[in-house]
Short mmCIF file of C-alpha atoms in Angstrom, two decimals:
data_model
loop_
_atom_site.label_atom_id
_atom_site.label_comp_id
_atom_site.label_asym_id
_atom_site.label_seq_id
_atom_site.Cartn_x
_atom_site.Cartn_y
_atom_site.Cartn_z
CA MET A 19 0.00 0.00 0.00
CA ILE A 20 2.76 2.46 1.00
CA LYS A 21 4.87 1.52 -2.02
CA SER A 22 1.99 2.18 -4.45
CA PHE A 23 1.27 5.49 -2.66
CA ASN A 24 4.92 6.53 -3.12
CA VAL A 25 4.77 5.63 -6.82
CA LEU A 26 1.60 7.74 -7.26
CA ARG A 27 3.16 10.61 -5.30
CA ARG A 28 6.28 10.52 -7.51
CA LYS A 29 4.16 10.41 -10.67
CA GLY A 30 2.25 13.46 -9.47
CA ARG A 31 5.40 15.38 -8.64
CA ALA A 32 6.94 14.37 -11.98
CA TRP A 33 3.87 15.73 -13.77
CA LYS A 34 4.11 19.02 -11.82
CA ARG A 35 7.85 19.33 -12.46
CA ALA A 36 7.87 18.04 -16.05
CA GLY A 37 9.26 21.38 -17.29
CA GLU A 38 12.38 21.20 -15.11
CA TYR A 39 15.75 19.79 -16.19
CA PRO A 40 17.11 16.72 -14.35
CA ILE A 41 20.87 16.60 -13.77
CA LEU A 42 22.82 13.62 -12.43
CA LEU A 43 24.98 14.95 -9.61
CA PRO A 44 28.71 14.86 -10.34
CA HIS A 45 29.39 12.48 -7.43
CA PHE A 46 27.92 9.65 -9.49
CA ALA A 47 29.09 7.86 -12.63
CA MET A 48 27.37 5.29 -14.82
CA ASP A 49 28.59 1.76 -15.41
CA GLY A 50 26.94 -1.22 -17.12
CA GLU A 51 24.80 -2.05 -14.09
CA GLY A 52 23.75 1.34 -12.76
CA LEU A 53 25.33 4.15 -10.77
CA VAL A 54 28.67 4.20 -8.96
CA GLY A 55 28.93 6.55 -5.98
CA PRO A 56 31.91 8.65 -4.88
CA MET A 57 33.27 5.93 -2.60
CA GLY A 58 32.80 3.20 -5.22
CA GLU A 59 29.42 2.07 -3.88
CA LYS A 60 27.13 0.48 -6.49
CA TYR A 61 23.47 1.28 -7.12
CA ALA A 62 21.92 -1.24 -9.52
CA LEU A 63 19.37 0.18 -11.97
CA ASP A 64 17.27 -1.66 -14.54
CA GLU A 65 18.04 -0.94 -18.19
CA GLU A 66 15.10 1.43 -18.63
CA VAL A 67 16.22 3.63 -15.73
CA ARG A 68 19.88 3.52 -16.89
CA GLU A 69 18.76 4.88 -20.28
CA ALA A 70 16.79 7.63 -18.53
CA VAL A 71 19.75 8.60 -16.34
CA LYS A 72 21.97 8.96 -19.43
CA LEU A 73 19.58 11.74 -20.53
CA CYS A 74 19.79 13.58 -17.17
CA ASP A 75 22.45 16.08 -18.28
CA GLY A 76 20.50 19.31 -17.85
CA THR A 77 19.65 19.73 -21.53
CA ARG A 78 16.24 17.97 -21.60
CA ARG A 79 13.09 18.56 -19.58
CA LEU A 80 11.91 15.83 -17.24
CA GLY A 81 8.79 15.49 -19.42
CA GLU A 82 10.97 14.69 -22.46
CA ILE A 83 12.54 11.61 -20.87
CA ALA A 84 10.62 8.62 -22.18
CA VAL A 85 10.93 6.45 -19.06
CA GLY A 86 8.56 8.78 -17.25
CA GLY A 87 9.35 11.01 -14.34
CA ALA A 88 8.40 8.68 -11.48
CA LYS A 89 11.60 6.61 -11.72
CA VAL A 90 13.74 9.72 -12.14
CA MET A 91 11.94 11.30 -9.17
CA GLU A 92 12.93 8.28 -7.08
CA LEU A 93 16.59 9.08 -7.83
CA TYR A 94 15.83 12.73 -7.01
CA ASP A 95 14.42 11.62 -3.63
CA GLU A 96 17.62 9.63 -3.02
CA GLY A 97 19.81 12.70 -3.68
CA LYS A 98 21.35 11.42 -6.90
CA ILE A 99 19.63 13.85 -9.28
CA VAL A 100 18.83 17.54 -8.97
CA LEU A 101 16.07 19.32 -10.90
CA TRP A 102 16.95 22.71 -12.37
CA ARG A 103 14.64 25.44 -13.66
CA GLU A 104 16.33 26.01 -17.04
CA ALA A 105 18.50 24.19 -19.55
CA LEU A 106 22.22 24.25 -18.86
CA LYS A 107 24.40 26.12 -21.35
CA MET A 108 28.04 25.94 -22.30
CA ALA A 109 30.24 28.76 -20.98
CA GLY A 110 30.91 31.65 -23.37
CA PRO A 111 34.21 33.35 -24.21
CA GLU A 112 36.38 34.17 -21.22
CA GLU A 113 37.16 37.69 -22.38
CA LEU A 114 33.57 38.85 -21.83
CA VAL A 115 33.52 39.22 -18.06
CA ASP A 116 31.64 41.92 -16.13
CA MET A 117 32.18 40.58 -12.61
CA ILE A 118 34.84 38.38 -10.98
CA VAL A 119 34.15 36.60 -7.69
CA ILE A 120 37.28 35.47 -5.82
CA SER A 121 36.49 32.30 -3.88
CA PRO A 122 39.01 30.84 -1.41
CA HIS A 123 37.90 27.22 -2.01
CA PRO A 124 35.50 25.30 -4.21
CA ASP A 125 31.88 25.92 -3.17
CA ASP A 126 32.63 29.07 -1.12
CA ALA A 127 31.15 31.36 -3.79
CA GLY A 128 28.17 29.09 -4.34
CA LEU A 129 27.41 28.92 -0.62
CA SER A 130 28.02 32.58 0.21
CA VAL A 131 26.86 34.64 -2.80
CA ALA A 132 24.65 32.18 -4.71
CA HIS A 133 21.86 34.76 -4.86
CA GLN A 134 24.13 37.19 -6.70
CA LEU A 135 25.48 34.50 -9.04
CA LEU A 136 21.99 33.27 -9.91
CA ALA A 137 20.54 36.76 -10.32
CA SER A 138 23.17 38.06 -12.74
CA HIS A 139 20.61 37.94 -15.59
CA GLY A 140 22.99 37.41 -18.44
CA GLU A 141 25.89 39.39 -17.02
CA SER A 142 29.18 37.69 -17.63
CA VAL A 143 30.42 36.41 -14.27
CA MET A 144 33.59 34.48 -13.47
CA VAL A 145 34.33 32.64 -10.21
CA VAL A 146 38.02 32.14 -9.41
CA ASP A 147 38.73 29.36 -6.88
CA VAL A 148 42.14 30.10 -5.34
CA PHE A 149 42.86 27.00 -3.23
CA SER A 150 41.28 24.44 -5.54
CA GLN A 151 43.50 21.49 -4.54
CA THR A 152 41.59 20.21 -1.57
CA GLY A 153 41.76 17.44 1.01
CA TRP A 154 38.35 18.06 2.62
CA TRP A 155 34.85 17.15 1.50
CA ARG A 156 31.51 16.56 3.15
CA LEU A 157 30.95 13.02 1.81
CA SER A 158 33.25 10.89 4.00
CA GLU A 159 35.89 11.55 6.62
CA ASP A 160 37.42 8.14 5.86
CA CYS A 161 38.52 8.96 2.31
CA LYS A 162 42.08 10.32 2.15
CA ASP A 163 42.41 10.13 -1.65
CA THR A 164 43.04 13.82 -2.39
CA ALA A 165 42.92 13.29 -6.16
CA LYS A 166 39.42 11.79 -5.87
CA ILE A 167 38.30 14.50 -3.44
CA SER A 168 39.58 17.29 -5.71
CA ALA A 169 37.96 15.67 -8.75
CA VAL A 170 34.56 15.49 -7.05
CA ARG A 171 34.83 19.05 -5.73
CA PHE A 172 35.83 20.24 -9.22
CA ALA A 173 32.86 18.42 -10.77
CA GLU A 174 30.57 20.08 -8.21
CA GLU A 175 32.01 23.50 -9.09
CA GLU A 176 31.57 22.84 -12.81
CA LEU A 177 27.94 21.90 -12.24
CA ILE A 178 27.28 25.07 -10.23
CA ALA A 179 28.97 27.10 -12.99
CA ARG A 180 26.71 25.54 -15.60
CA MET A 181 23.61 26.02 -13.44
CA ALA A 182 24.42 29.69 -12.81
CA ASN A 183 25.71 30.23 -16.37
CA LEU A 184 29.07 31.56 -15.20
CA LYS A 185 32.72 31.01 -16.03
CA LEU A 186 35.02 29.13 -13.68
CA ARG A 187 38.77 29.26 -13.12
CA MET A 188 40.72 27.07 -10.70
CA LEU A 189 44.12 28.44 -9.68
CA GLY A 190 45.27 25.04 -8.39
CA LEU A 191 46.91 26.11 -5.13
CA PRO A 192 46.77 23.57 -2.26
CA GLU A 193 44.50 24.36 0.68
CA ALA A 194 45.82 24.43 4.27
CA LEU A 195 45.17 20.71 4.87
CA LEU A 196 47.49 19.90 1.98
CA ARG A 197 50.14 22.30 3.29
CA GLY A 198 50.59 20.33 6.51
CA HIS A 199 47.97 21.95 8.79
CA ARG A 200 45.32 20.14 10.81
CA LEU A 201 41.67 21.17 10.46
CA GLU A 202 41.49 22.12 14.16
CA GLU A 203 44.41 24.59 13.92
CA ILE A 204 43.84 26.23 10.55
CA PHE A 205 42.85 29.62 11.99
CA GLU A 206 45.45 29.65 14.78
CA CYS A 207 48.61 28.13 13.32
CA GLU A 208 51.73 30.05 12.41
CA VAL A 209 52.23 30.94 8.78
CA GLY A 210 54.79 28.53 7.37
CA GLU A 211 57.04 28.67 4.34
CA ARG A 212 54.54 26.78 2.14
CA ASP A 213 51.83 29.24 3.25
CA ARG A 214 53.94 32.20 2.14
#
């Protein structure tokens, strides 16, 4: 009874949100059986849903995906897909920039001035992430693979840039955790040679 209610609820929400654009979050990749999460965890999907997920790139409306929105909405409920209000575009020429936002780390601009980034109404905006080599993420404290962490954080930044229609530059400097500081002491430690 509850399962059929959830299916009906998802169908209703899919109908209401049919004009929005589903986007597979950058933490997930596709393989032959379904989705692979950021820590290598597997999420099996039947072939019909796998075909639908391949279309969740932000360029098609939910209503255009043949599988029907209910199955995509299930992935949305699980936090694997986000729905966006407009189609994602490719970034334009770098030279045409009206505003530059300097962001210390990936996601700082998106979390602190998202309203300004989203309300730029066609202005040409560039976000510059200074310390874009990172050893911290919110997904797991157990993962120490800095290449994987940086790749996921970069993919998140690229998605935000596409969603806000802005340009993105990563300067590639290592954050404090990669310069030998502990998270607990970052704001109190002495400035070392690598910091300079």
